[in-house]
XYZ file of C-alpha atoms in Angstrom:
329
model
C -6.109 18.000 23.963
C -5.519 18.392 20.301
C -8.667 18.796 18.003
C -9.627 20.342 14.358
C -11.422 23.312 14.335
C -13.373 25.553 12.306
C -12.477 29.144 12.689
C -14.921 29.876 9.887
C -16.789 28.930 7.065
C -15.265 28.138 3.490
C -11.821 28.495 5.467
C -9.159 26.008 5.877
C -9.708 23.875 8.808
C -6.996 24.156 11.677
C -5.491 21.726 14.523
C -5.475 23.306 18.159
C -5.257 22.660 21.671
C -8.365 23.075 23.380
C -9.117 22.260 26.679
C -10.103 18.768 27.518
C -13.862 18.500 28.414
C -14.892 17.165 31.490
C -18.523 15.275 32.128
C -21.157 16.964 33.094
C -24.551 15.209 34.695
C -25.894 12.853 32.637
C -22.584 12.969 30.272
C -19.863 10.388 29.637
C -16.182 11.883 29.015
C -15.057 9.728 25.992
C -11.485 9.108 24.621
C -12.561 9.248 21.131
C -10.710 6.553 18.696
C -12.358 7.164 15.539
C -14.726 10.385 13.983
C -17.215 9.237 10.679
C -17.118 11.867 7.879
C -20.213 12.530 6.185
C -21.604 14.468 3.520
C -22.992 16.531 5.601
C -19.860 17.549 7.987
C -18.288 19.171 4.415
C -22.068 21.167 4.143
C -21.211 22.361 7.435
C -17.893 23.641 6.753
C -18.311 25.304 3.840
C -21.720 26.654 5.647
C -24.014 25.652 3.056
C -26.098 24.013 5.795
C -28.638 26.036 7.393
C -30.413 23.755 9.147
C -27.469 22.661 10.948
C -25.300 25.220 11.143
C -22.502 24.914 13.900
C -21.470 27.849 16.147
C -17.959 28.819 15.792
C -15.417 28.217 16.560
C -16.711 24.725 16.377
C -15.295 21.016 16.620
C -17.012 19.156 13.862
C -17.783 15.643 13.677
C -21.026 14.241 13.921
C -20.202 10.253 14.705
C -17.703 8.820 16.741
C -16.460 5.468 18.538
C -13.995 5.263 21.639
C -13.988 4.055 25.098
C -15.727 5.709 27.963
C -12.710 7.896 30.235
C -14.998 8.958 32.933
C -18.910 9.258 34.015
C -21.374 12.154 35.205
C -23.638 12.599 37.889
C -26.559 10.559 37.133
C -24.877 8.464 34.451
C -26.099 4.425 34.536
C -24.857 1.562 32.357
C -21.355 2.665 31.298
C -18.107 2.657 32.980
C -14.529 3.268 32.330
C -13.242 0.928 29.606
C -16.853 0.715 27.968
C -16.143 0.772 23.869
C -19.473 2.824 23.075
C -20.023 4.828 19.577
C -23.108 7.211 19.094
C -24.124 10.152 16.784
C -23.412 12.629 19.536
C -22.066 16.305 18.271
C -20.698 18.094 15.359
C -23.994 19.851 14.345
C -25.821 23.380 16.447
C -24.020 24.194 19.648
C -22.872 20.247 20.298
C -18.820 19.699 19.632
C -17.807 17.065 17.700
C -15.839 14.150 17.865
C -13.111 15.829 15.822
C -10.977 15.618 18.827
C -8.867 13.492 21.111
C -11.776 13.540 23.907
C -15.283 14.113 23.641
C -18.228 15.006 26.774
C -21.577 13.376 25.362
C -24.981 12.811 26.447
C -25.057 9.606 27.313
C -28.526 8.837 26.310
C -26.891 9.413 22.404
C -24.568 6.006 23.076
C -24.100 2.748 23.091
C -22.145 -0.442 23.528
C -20.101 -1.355 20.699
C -20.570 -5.068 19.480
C -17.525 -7.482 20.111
C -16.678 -7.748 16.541
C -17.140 -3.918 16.031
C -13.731 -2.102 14.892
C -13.166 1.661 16.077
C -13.415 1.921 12.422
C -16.770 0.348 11.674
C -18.405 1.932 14.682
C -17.458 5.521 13.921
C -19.306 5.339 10.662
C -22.611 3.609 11.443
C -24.240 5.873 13.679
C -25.969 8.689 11.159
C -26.712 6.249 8.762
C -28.286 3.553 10.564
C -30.753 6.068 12.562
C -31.459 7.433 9.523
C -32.211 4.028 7.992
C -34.162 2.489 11.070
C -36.114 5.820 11.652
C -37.542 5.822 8.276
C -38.013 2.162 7.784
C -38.648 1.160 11.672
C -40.301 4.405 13.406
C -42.235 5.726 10.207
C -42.897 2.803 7.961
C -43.173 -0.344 9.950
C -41.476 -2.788 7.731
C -41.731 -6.487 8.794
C -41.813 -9.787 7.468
C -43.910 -9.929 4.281
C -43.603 -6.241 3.112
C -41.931 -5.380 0.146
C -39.363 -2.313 0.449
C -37.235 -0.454 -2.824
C -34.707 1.170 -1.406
C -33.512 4.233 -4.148
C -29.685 4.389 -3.854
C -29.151 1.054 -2.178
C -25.205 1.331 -2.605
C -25.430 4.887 -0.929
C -24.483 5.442 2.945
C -28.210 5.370 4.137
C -29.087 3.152 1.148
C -26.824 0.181 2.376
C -28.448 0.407 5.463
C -31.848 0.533 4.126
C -31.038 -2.611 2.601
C -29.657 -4.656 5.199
C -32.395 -3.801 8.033
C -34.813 -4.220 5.428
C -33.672 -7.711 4.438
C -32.720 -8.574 8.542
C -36.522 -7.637 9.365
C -38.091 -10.491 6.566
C -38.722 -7.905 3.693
C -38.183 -8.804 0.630
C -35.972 -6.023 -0.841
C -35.225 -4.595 -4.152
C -32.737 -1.654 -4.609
C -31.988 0.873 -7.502
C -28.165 2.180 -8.509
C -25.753 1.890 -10.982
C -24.851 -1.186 -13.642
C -21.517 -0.951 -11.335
C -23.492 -1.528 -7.922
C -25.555 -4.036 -8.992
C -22.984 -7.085 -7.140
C -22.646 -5.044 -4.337
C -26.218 -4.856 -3.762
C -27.324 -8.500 -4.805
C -24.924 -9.543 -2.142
C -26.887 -7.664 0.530
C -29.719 -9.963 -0.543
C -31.607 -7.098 -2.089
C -33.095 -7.651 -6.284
C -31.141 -4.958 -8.124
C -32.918 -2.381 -10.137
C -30.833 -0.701 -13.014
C -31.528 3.382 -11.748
C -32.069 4.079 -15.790
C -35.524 1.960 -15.816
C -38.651 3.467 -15.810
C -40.632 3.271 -12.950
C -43.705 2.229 -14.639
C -41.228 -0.775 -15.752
C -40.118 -1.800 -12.936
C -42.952 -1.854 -10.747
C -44.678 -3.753 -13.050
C -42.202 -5.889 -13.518
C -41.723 -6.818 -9.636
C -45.235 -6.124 -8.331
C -47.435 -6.363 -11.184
C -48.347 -3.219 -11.328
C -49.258 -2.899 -7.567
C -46.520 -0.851 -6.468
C -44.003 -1.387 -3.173
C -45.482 -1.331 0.412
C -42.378 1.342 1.472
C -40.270 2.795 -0.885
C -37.336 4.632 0.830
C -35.860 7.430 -1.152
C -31.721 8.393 0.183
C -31.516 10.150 -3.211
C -33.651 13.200 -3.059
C -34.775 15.663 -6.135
C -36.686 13.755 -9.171
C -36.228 10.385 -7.411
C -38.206 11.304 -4.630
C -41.108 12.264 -7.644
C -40.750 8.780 -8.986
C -40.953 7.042 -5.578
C -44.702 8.631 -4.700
C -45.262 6.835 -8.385
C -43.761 3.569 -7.209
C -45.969 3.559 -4.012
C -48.592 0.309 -3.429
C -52.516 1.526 -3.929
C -54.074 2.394 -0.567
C -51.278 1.477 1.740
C -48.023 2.076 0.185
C -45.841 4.319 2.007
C -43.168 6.457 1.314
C -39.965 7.925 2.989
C -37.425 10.209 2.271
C -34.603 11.488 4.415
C -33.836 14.189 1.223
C -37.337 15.600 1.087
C -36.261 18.769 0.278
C -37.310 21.035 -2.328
C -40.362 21.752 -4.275
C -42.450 18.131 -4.888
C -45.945 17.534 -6.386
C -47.852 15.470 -4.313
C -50.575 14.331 -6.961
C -49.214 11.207 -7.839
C -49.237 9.808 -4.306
C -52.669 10.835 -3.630
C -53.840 9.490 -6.370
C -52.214 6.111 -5.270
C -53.965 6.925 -2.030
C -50.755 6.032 -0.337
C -48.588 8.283 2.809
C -45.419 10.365 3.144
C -42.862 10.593 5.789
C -40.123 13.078 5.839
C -36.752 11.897 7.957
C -34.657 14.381 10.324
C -32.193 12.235 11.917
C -30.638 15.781 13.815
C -33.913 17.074 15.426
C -32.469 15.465 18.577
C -28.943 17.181 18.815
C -30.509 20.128 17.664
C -33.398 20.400 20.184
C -32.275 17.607 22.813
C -35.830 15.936 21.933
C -35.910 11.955 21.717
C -31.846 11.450 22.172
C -32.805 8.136 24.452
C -34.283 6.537 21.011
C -31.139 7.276 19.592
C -29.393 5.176 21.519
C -31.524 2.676 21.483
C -31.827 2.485 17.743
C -27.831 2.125 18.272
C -28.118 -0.623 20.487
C -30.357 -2.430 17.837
C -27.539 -1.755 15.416
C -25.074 -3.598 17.851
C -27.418 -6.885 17.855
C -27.375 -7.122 14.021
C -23.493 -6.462 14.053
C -23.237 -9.121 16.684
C -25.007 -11.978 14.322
C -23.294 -10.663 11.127
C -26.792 -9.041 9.653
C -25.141 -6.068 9.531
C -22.259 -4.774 7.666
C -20.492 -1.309 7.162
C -19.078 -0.612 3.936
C -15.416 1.626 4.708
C -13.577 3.795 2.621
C -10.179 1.732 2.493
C -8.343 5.133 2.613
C -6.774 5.561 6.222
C -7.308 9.427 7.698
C -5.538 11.019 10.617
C -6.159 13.663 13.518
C -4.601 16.447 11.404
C -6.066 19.543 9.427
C -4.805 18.220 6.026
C -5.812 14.933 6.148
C -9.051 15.626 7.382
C -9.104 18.312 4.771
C -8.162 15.337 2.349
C -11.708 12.991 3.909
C -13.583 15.998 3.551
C -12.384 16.644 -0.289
C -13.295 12.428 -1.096
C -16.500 12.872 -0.053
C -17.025 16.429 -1.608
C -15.464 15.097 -4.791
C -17.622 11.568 -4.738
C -14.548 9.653 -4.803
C -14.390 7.461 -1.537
C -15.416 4.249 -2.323
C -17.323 3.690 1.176
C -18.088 5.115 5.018
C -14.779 7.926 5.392
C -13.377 8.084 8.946
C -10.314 9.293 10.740
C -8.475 7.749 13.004
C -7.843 9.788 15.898
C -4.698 9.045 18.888
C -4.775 10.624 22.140
């Protein structure tokens, strides 16, 4: 089969033919239709990312959608023909979905929704783990909470948003004077990111401060969201909570912090069934149009300089949505 590799880091990525994988127990063999790019995939390549460093020669490629080829020993719930999409390689020892087939746990997938495109599916999985395990798993938003989501046009933000508003929260969401329609229309009050916290929570909860704040920004915003935390029982989450942070101004708001590693379970093969099943939540909002990707409208290919080129527009901060490449076998 034909695939893009990495040879090694900072260097030019390369299309060869590798041997087509075959499932193992507990695997699914998957023709793979479509591979999301994400920020992180570019880290990889360039090997500015420790903590998920692949080993080379490596297929990257952390999402994917395609139909299921063939099933492992031990394998329930899918069969040939299934259209499944997951968050399933790409990162550690796992290959990617950089390739015309791909052998995946099968704990990592799950059933496409009917009005799912290859397209859509490929670039929903990292973000909307990474969205529902902060917001879901750490923070327990529900009906009556309120939720600012920093970066609410972002990948994860856009998520954020949606889920938040699909589980009864009522949502506000910082960005940019130019994101403001985009988030509005995902039922979310817009925040101008230029406002001073100590405006805006006043503003919107008189002072209180949000039940969760969910920070997909990272660096100084993750500062101002411990200040934007609700007295006693606010809660806040970052999936960027990297770097040095004081934690003063949240204990002082007597208020909790969650940090977000949506890899922990390719990397260690710990919780991989929740990943699934946080998948297979995804699928039910897609299904009742709750849920809504937003795609790059730039069309990518199973070749080294077009991937190159997805890699550069996300490097660059010029895609204007969820990059993916559209992969042929």
């Amino acid at each position: 089969m034909q695939a893009i590799v990495l040879n090694a880091y900072g260097t030019p990525l390369v299309q060869q033919h590798i041997a087509r994988p075959v499932a193992g127990p507990g695997q699914v063999l998957v023709r793979v239709h479509a591979s999301g790019v994400n920020p992180l995939d570019t880290k990889i390549a360039a090997g500015k990312a420790d903590h998920a460093r692949a080993v080379l020669p490596a297929v990257l490629g952390i999402d994917m959608a395609g139909v299921v080829d063939s099933v492992g020993d031990g394998v329930e719930g899918y069969a040939p023909g299934d259209r499944v999409y997951g968050m399933t390689g790409g990162v550690g020892g796992v290959p990617g979905s950089l390739a015309e087939y791909a052998a995946v746990d099968a704990r990592l997938l799950a059933h496409m929704a009917g009005n799912m495109s290859m397209r859509e599916a490929a670039a929903l999985p990292l973000i909307f783990i990474t969205a529902w395990e902060g917001l879901v798993d750490r923070a327990r938003v529900g009906a009556g909470k309120t939720v600012l989501v920093h970066g609410g046009a972002g990948g994860v933000g856009h998520m954020a948003v949606q889920l938040s508003v699909a589980l009864g929260a009522s949502v506000h969401a910082t960005g940019s004077a130019s994101q403001r329609a985009s988030i509005e229309a995902m039922g979310a009050t817009f925040i101008d990111r230029d406002t001073a916290v100590e405006d805006y929570v006043q503003q919107h909860t008189g002072g209180a401060g949000f039940d969760v704040v969910y920070d997909t920004v990272g660096g100084t915003v993750l500062d101002l969201s411990f200040r934007a935390a609700r007295r006693y029982h606010g809660h806040v989450v970052s999936c960027l909570g990297w770097g040095t942070h004081a934690l003063a101004p949240l204990s002082f708001r007597a208020a909790t912090y969650s940090g977000v590693f949506t890899l922990l379970p390719l990397l260690t093969g710990e919780g991989r069934a929740n990943h699934g099943a946080i998948l297979r939540e995804a699928s039910v909002l897609v299904a009742a149009g709750k849920l809504k990707v937003m795609l790059d409208p730039t069309r990518y290919t199973l070749n080294p300089h077009s991937v190159s080129a997805a890699h550069r527009a996300l490097a660059e901060r010029t895609a204007g949505g969820k990059v993916v490449v559209e992969i042929t076998a």
